[in-house]
C-alpha cells in the first residue's frame, strides 16, 4: 500500500487542446458512450480514488462547459493553451493544493478505467512518480510509459520547473528515470490516444 491514504490526490485532467488534427473541434467534446469524452474521463478519475478533479480547459472552453456536465469538478481555464500541453500541466498543478499528490490524465485517452486509476494510487510510493505503462502486440512484454501518472507532492515543484511547450513532464522523467515506477496496465487498455479519424470512429 502506498502513501496516498495519508495525502490527498488531485486528479488533473488536461482537456485544453483544439483537436486540430481531427478537425472535429476540441477532443473534450468527442462523443463516447453517449456522453462527452471529458465528462467520462473526469468521472473516472473521481471514481478511481482522487479526492477532487481539476479539469483544465482552453480551446472553445465555453462550448466544452456547455456541452458537458462538469459541475462536480473544478474548472481551470488555460488562456495560453495554444502554446502546448505544458501550460495546461502548469495550470492544473497550480490549482491543486500544495500538499496533494497529483494524478495527471489526458482527455483523449478513452481506454482509461477506474481500475487503472485505483491501481496507480495503491501502487504509489513516497517521493516517487507512478506511471501507467502499456505493452503492444508488436512488443509483448516491453512496457512503454504512458498516462495517467501520479506525481508525488514533494516532487511537484521540481517537475513543474522543467515543463515547457508541449513536453509536459517529459523533461523531468528523462532526467531522473530512476524516480519513475512503471505499473503495467495493459490488461485494462492499450493506453492509446485519439489522434486520427480512424481512432475517433472507434469511439462511436
Tab-separated table of C-alpha atoms in Angstrom:
chain	number	residue	atom	x	y	z
A	1	UNK	CA	0.000	0.000	0.000
A	2	UNK	CA	1.348	3.421	-0.931
A	3	UNK	CA	1.012	6.658	0.999
A	4	UNK	CA	-1.940	8.032	-0.947
A	5	UNK	CA	-4.200	7.374	2.059
A	6	UNK	CA	-2.118	9.916	4.006
A	7	UNK	CA	-2.064	12.658	1.354
A	8	UNK	CA	-4.824	13.953	-0.849
A	9	UNK	CA	-4.726	13.169	-4.534
A	10	UNK	CA	-5.966	15.715	-7.039
A	11	UNK	CA	-6.812	14.424	-10.478
A	12	UNK	CA	-5.614	16.862	-13.141
A	13	UNK	CA	-7.386	16.265	-16.444
A	14	UNK	CA	-5.728	18.000	-19.380
A	15	UNK	CA	-8.538	18.890	-21.787
A	16	UNK	CA	-7.483	22.199	-23.347
A	17	UNK	CA	-6.480	21.145	-26.866
A	18	UNK	CA	-8.295	22.194	-30.028
A	19	UNK	CA	-8.220	18.767	-31.706
A	20	UNK	CA	-6.842	20.338	-34.876
A	21	UNK	CA	-5.690	17.083	-36.466
A	22	UNK	CA	-9.150	15.576	-36.150
A	23	UNK	CA	-10.922	18.675	-37.416
A	24	UNK	CA	-13.903	17.997	-35.135
A	25	UNK	CA	-13.375	20.678	-32.521
A	26	UNK	CA	-11.998	20.036	-29.018
A	27	UNK	CA	-11.376	16.389	-28.221
A	28	UNK	CA	-13.068	17.031	-24.895
A	29	UNK	CA	-16.434	17.043	-26.683
A	30	UNK	CA	-15.955	13.891	-28.739
A	31	UNK	CA	-18.923	11.574	-28.138
A	32	UNK	CA	-18.162	8.449	-26.140
A	33	UNK	CA	-20.774	6.064	-24.772
A	34	UNK	CA	-23.435	8.689	-25.290
A	35	UNK	CA	-21.613	11.432	-23.391
A	36	UNK	CA	-18.794	13.913	-23.888
A	37	UNK	CA	-15.347	12.366	-23.515
A	38	UNK	CA	-14.270	14.952	-20.913
A	39	UNK	CA	-17.250	14.128	-18.736
A	40	UNK	CA	-16.471	10.415	-18.644
A	41	UNK	CA	-12.746	10.973	-18.085
A	42	UNK	CA	-13.314	13.293	-15.112
A	43	UNK	CA	-15.823	10.883	-13.604
A	44	UNK	CA	-13.309	8.043	-13.963
A	45	UNK	CA	-10.635	9.946	-12.005
A	46	UNK	CA	-13.035	10.662	-9.164
A	47	UNK	CA	-14.375	7.109	-9.049
A	48	UNK	CA	-10.830	5.731	-9.101
A	49	UNK	CA	-9.899	7.424	-5.830
A	50	UNK	CA	-8.970	11.059	-6.488
A	51	UNK	CA	-10.459	13.292	-3.805
A	52	UNK	CA	-11.052	16.085	-6.312
A	53	UNK	CA	-10.645	16.628	-10.043
A	54	UNK	CA	-9.329	19.737	-11.773
A	55	UNK	CA	-10.317	19.955	-15.439
A	56	UNK	CA	-8.077	22.229	-17.494
A	57	UNK	CA	-9.940	23.738	-20.438
A	58	UNK	CA	-8.635	26.001	-23.179
A	59	UNK	CA	-9.836	25.865	-26.788
A	60	UNK	CA	-13.556	26.625	-27.046
A	61	UNK	CA	-13.812	26.405	-23.274
A	62	UNK	CA	-17.279	27.915	-23.243
A	63	UNK	CA	-18.582	25.302	-25.700
A	64	UNK	CA	-16.985	22.481	-23.693
A	65	UNK	CA	-18.515	23.759	-20.470
A	66	UNK	CA	-21.913	23.979	-22.150
A	67	UNK	CA	-21.645	20.575	-23.818
A	68	UNK	CA	-20.571	18.523	-20.814
A	69	UNK	CA	-21.681	18.184	-17.212
A	70	UNK	CA	-18.610	19.344	-15.317
A	71	UNK	CA	-20.367	20.701	-12.226
A	72	UNK	CA	-18.787	18.188	-9.811
A	73	UNK	CA	-15.278	19.290	-10.807
A	74	UNK	CA	-13.089	22.369	-10.535
A	75	UNK	CA	-12.595	24.100	-13.889
A	76	UNK	CA	-9.373	25.927	-14.695
A	77	UNK	CA	-9.011	27.981	-17.869
A	78	UNK	CA	-5.667	27.925	-19.650
A	79	UNK	CA	-5.672	31.033	-21.813
A	80	UNK	CA	-2.267	30.035	-23.178
A	81	UNK	CA	-3.455	26.588	-24.323
A	82	UNK	CA	-2.107	27.046	-27.876
A	83	UNK	CA	1.463	27.063	-26.533
A	84	UNK	CA	1.236	23.334	-25.863
A	85	UNK	CA	0.363	20.834	-23.180
A	86	UNK	CA	2.987	22.224	-20.809
A	87	UNK	CA	0.963	25.317	-19.992
A	88	UNK	CA	-2.081	23.169	-19.208
A	89	UNK	CA	0.012	20.970	-16.943
A	90	UNK	CA	1.249	24.040	-15.070
A	91	UNK	CA	-2.263	25.462	-14.761
A	92	UNK	CA	-3.576	22.215	-13.311
A	93	UNK	CA	-0.604	21.817	-10.990
A	94	UNK	CA	-1.034	25.374	-9.694
A	95	UNK	CA	-4.722	24.733	-8.987
A	96	UNK	CA	-4.057	21.654	-6.833
A	97	UNK	CA	-3.394	22.064	-3.110
A	98	UNK	CA	0.331	22.246	-2.413
A	99	UNK	CA	0.240	19.142	-0.195
A	100	UNK	CA	-1.619	16.968	-2.699
A	101	UNK	CA	-0.186	14.366	-4.968
A	102	UNK	CA	-1.483	14.922	-8.492
A	103	UNK	CA	-2.659	12.290	-10.933
A	104	UNK	CA	-2.261	13.687	-14.449
A	105	UNK	CA	-4.510	12.275	-17.170
A	106	UNK	CA	-5.239	13.142	-20.788
A	107	UNK	CA	-8.762	13.701	-22.042
A	108	UNK	CA	-8.072	11.886	-25.326
A	109	UNK	CA	-7.409	8.523	-23.661
A	110	UNK	CA	-10.831	6.839	-23.802
A	111	UNK	CA	-9.483	3.485	-22.581
A	112	UNK	CA	-8.828	4.916	-19.124
A	113	UNK	CA	-10.614	2.862	-16.469
A	114	UNK	CA	-11.450	3.238	-12.815
A	115	UNK	CA	-9.284	0.164	-12.148
A	116	UNK	CA	-6.254	1.797	-13.776
A	117	UNK	CA	-6.610	4.918	-11.641
A	118	UNK	CA	-7.067	2.854	-8.490
A	119	UNK	CA	-4.078	0.642	-9.335
A	120	UNK	CA	-1.793	3.646	-9.720
A	121	UNK	CA	-2.920	5.221	-6.461
A	122	UNK	CA	-2.497	1.993	-4.492
A	123	UNK	CA	0.948	1.400	-6.046
A	124	UNK	CA	2.297	4.883	-5.397
A	125	UNK	CA	5.269	5.159	-3.036
A	126	UNK	CA	6.553	8.293	-1.227
A	127	UNK	CA	8.871	10.515	-3.231
A	128	UNK	CA	8.178	8.684	-6.483
A	129	UNK	CA	6.367	9.122	-9.790
A	130	UNK	CA	3.994	6.282	-10.589
A	131	UNK	CA	3.186	5.910	-14.275
A	132	UNK	CA	0.814	3.662	-16.166
A	133	UNK	CA	2.670	1.574	-18.738
A	134	UNK	CA	1.470	-0.498	-21.648
A	135	UNK	CA	2.778	-3.250	-23.888
A	136	UNK	CA	1.767	-3.723	-27.510
A	137	UNK	CA	1.196	-6.682	-29.801
A	138	UNK	CA	4.355	-5.697	-31.672
A	139	UNK	CA	6.468	-5.720	-28.496
A	140	UNK	CA	4.846	-8.038	-25.952
A	141	UNK	CA	6.391	-7.749	-22.535
A	142	UNK	CA	8.070	-4.434	-23.337
A	143	UNK	CA	6.404	-1.644	-21.400
A	144	UNK	CA	6.164	1.914	-22.659
A	145	UNK	CA	5.437	4.729	-20.264
A	146	UNK	CA	2.094	6.455	-20.709
A	147	UNK	CA	-0.698	8.176	-18.813
A	148	UNK	CA	-2.055	8.632	-16.270
A	149	UNK	CA	0.791	9.248	-13.848
A	150	UNK	CA	0.897	10.109	-10.183
A	151	UNK	CA	3.402	12.812	-9.239
A	152	UNK	CA	4.301	12.877	-5.557
A	153	UNK	CA	3.516	16.118	-3.753
A	154	UNK	CA	7.175	16.528	-2.838
A	155	UNK	CA	8.289	16.288	-6.466
A	156	UNK	CA	5.769	18.697	-7.948
A	157	UNK	CA	7.927	21.865	-7.748
A	158	UNK	CA	10.896	20.111	-9.369
A	159	UNK	CA	8.743	18.660	-12.131
A	160	UNK	CA	6.996	21.988	-12.799
A	161	UNK	CA	10.355	23.754	-13.147
A	162	UNK	CA	11.172	21.578	-16.188
A	163	UNK	CA	7.840	21.929	-18.005
A	164	UNK	CA	7.709	23.880	-21.256
A	165	UNK	CA	5.989	23.848	-24.652
A	166	UNK	CA	4.260	20.594	-25.495
A	167	UNK	CA	6.586	18.400	-23.439
A	168	UNK	CA	4.691	18.324	-20.152
A	169	UNK	CA	6.658	16.382	-17.535
A	170	UNK	CA	8.711	14.548	-20.153
A	171	UNK	CA	11.900	16.503	-19.479
A	172	UNK	CA	11.946	15.637	-15.787
A	173	UNK	CA	11.140	11.979	-16.480
A	174	UNK	CA	14.071	11.730	-18.865
A	175	UNK	CA	16.424	13.467	-16.452
A	176	UNK	CA	15.545	11.261	-13.485
A	177	UNK	CA	14.157	7.953	-14.756
A	178	UNK	CA	15.159	6.213	-11.503
A	179	UNK	CA	12.325	8.036	-9.745
A	180	UNK	CA	9.672	6.540	-12.033
A	181	UNK	CA	7.804	3.335	-11.236
A	182	UNK	CA	6.082	1.749	-14.245
A	183	UNK	CA	2.833	-0.028	-13.446
A	184	UNK	CA	1.633	-2.446	-16.108
A	185	UNK	CA	-1.946	-1.538	-17.093
A	186	UNK	CA	-2.003	-3.457	-20.371
A	187	UNK	CA	-4.822	-5.666	-19.099
A	188	UNK	CA	-7.028	-2.589	-18.829
A	189	UNK	CA	-6.329	-0.816	-22.128
A	190	UNK	CA	-3.749	-0.074	-24.801
A	191	UNK	CA	-3.130	3.423	-23.441
A	192	UNK	CA	-3.872	4.743	-26.920
A	193	UNK	CA	-4.663	8.408	-27.533
A	194	UNK	CA	-7.235	9.596	-30.064
A	195	UNK	CA	-5.254	11.376	-32.784
A	196	UNK	CA	-6.739	10.124	-36.057
A	197	UNK	CA	-10.152	9.831	-37.701
A	198	UNK	CA	-9.862	6.023	-37.550
A	199	UNK	CA	-9.269	6.121	-33.816
A	200	UNK	CA	-12.149	8.548	-33.391
A	201	UNK	CA	-14.537	6.173	-35.171
A	202	UNK	CA	-13.775	3.540	-32.535
A	203	UNK	CA	-15.438	5.808	-30.007
A	204	UNK	CA	-18.737	5.887	-31.826
